[in-house]
CSV table of C-alpha atoms in Angstrom, one decimal:
chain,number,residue,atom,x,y,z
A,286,UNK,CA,-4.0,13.2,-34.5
A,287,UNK,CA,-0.6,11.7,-33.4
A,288,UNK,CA,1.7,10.5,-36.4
A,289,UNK,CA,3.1,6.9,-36.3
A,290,UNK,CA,6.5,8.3,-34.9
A,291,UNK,CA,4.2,10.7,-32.0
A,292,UNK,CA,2.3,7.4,-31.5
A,293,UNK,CA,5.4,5.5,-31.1
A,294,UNK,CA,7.2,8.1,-28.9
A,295,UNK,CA,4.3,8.1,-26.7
A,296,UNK,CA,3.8,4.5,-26.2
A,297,UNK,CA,7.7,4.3,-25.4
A,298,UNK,CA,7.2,6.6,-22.8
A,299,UNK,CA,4.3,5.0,-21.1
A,300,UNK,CA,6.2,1.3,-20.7
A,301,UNK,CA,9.0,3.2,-19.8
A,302,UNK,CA,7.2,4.9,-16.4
A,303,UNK,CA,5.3,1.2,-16.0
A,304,UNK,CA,8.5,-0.4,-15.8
A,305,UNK,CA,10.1,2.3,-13.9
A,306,UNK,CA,7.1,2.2,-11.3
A,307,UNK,CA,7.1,-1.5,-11.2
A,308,UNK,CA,10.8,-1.7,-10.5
A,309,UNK,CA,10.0,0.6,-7.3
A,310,UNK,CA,7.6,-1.8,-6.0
A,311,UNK,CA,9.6,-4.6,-6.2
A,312,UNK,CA,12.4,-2.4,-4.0
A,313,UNK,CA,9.6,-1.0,-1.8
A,314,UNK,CA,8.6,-4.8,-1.2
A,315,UNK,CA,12.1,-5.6,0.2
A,316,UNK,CA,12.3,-2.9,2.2
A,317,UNK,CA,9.0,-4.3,3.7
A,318,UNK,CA,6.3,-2.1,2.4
A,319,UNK,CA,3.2,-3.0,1.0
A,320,UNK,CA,3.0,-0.9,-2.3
A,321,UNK,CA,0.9,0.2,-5.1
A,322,UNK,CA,-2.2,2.8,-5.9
A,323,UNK,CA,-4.0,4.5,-3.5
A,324,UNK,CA,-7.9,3.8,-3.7
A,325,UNK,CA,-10.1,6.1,-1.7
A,326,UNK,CA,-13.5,4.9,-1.6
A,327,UNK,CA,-16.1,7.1,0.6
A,328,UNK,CA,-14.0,6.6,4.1
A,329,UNK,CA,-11.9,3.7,3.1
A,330,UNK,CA,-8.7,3.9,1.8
A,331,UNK,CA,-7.2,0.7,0.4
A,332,UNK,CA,-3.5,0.1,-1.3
A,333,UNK,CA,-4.3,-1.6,-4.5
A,334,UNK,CA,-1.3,-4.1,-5.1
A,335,UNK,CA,-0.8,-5.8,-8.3
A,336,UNK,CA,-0.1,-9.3,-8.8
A,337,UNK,CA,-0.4,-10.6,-12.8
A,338,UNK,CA,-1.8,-7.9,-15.0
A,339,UNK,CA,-5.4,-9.3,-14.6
A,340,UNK,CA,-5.2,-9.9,-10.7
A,341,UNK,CA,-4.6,-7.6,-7.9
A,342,UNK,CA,-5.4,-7.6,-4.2
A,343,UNK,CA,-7.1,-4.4,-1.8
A,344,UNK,CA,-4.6,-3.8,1.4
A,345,UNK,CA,-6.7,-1.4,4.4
A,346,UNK,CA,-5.0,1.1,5.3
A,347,UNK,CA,-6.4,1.8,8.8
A,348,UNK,CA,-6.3,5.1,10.9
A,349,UNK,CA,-3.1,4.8,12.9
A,350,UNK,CA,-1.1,4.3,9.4
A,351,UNK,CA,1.2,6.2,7.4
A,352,UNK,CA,0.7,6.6,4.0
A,353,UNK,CA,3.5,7.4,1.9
A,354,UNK,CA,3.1,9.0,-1.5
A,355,UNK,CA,5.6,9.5,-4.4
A,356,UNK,CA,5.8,12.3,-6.1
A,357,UNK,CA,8.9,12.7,-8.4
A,358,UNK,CA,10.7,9.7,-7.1
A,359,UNK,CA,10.5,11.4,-3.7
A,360,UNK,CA,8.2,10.0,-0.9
A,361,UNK,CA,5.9,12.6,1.6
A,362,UNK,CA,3.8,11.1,4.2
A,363,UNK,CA,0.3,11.6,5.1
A,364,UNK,CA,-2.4,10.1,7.4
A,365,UNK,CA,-5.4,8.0,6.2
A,366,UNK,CA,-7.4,10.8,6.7
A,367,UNK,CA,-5.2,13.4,4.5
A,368,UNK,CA,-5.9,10.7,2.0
A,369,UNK,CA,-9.9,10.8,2.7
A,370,UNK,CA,-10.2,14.8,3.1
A,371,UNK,CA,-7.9,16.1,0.8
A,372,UNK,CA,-9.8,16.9,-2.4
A,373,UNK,CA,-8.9,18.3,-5.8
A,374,UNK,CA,-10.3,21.6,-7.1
A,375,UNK,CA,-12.8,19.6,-8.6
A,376,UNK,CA,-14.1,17.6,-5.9
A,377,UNK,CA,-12.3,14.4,-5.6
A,378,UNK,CA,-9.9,12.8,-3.7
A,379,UNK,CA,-6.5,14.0,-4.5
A,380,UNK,CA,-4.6,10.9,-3.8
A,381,UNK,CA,-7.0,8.0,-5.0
A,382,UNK,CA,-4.4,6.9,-8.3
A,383,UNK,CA,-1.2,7.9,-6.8
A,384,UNK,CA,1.5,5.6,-6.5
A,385,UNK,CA,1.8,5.1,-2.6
A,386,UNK,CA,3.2,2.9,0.1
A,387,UNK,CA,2.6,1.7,3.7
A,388,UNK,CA,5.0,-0.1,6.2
A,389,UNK,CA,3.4,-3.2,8.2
């Protein structure tokens, strides 16, 4: 069970990485990239962008795009099919959730 402080501590944290994460989309969208969490659904893979907390919009990634991932405030690249193929040790798709960008 966390203690009121723990609780507090943790919570902090959490807004902190949302606003830090936010604050790079709004830089990855002047750069011109569409930005947000990867969603891998069967063969589809979609960039889920947010727009008010309630309302966000599904961006295709197709084949012949780059997907950039961040990991540690670094960016790798991978193809839409890395993003279908590549599975966890338990089966699912390693990169539906990340935070990840594409350049149109």
């Amino acid at each position: 069970m966390l203690t009121d402080r723990r609780y507090q501590d943790v919570m902090n944290q959490i807004i902190n990485e949302r606003a830090e994460e936010r604050a790079q989309v709004i830089i990855d969208e002047s750069r011109g990239y569409i930005s947000g969490r990867v969603i891998v659904d069967g063969h589809d893979v979609m960039i889920q962008v947010e727009g008010r907390p309630d309302n966000y919009e599904l961006i295709k990634v197709f084949p012949e795009e780059t997907i950039e991932i961040e990991n540690r405030g670094k960016y790798h690249s991978i193809s839409e099919a890395d993003a279908v193929h590549t599975m966890s040790s338990d089966g699912w798709p390693l990169y539906a959730g990340c935070l990840g960008r594409i350049k149109r």
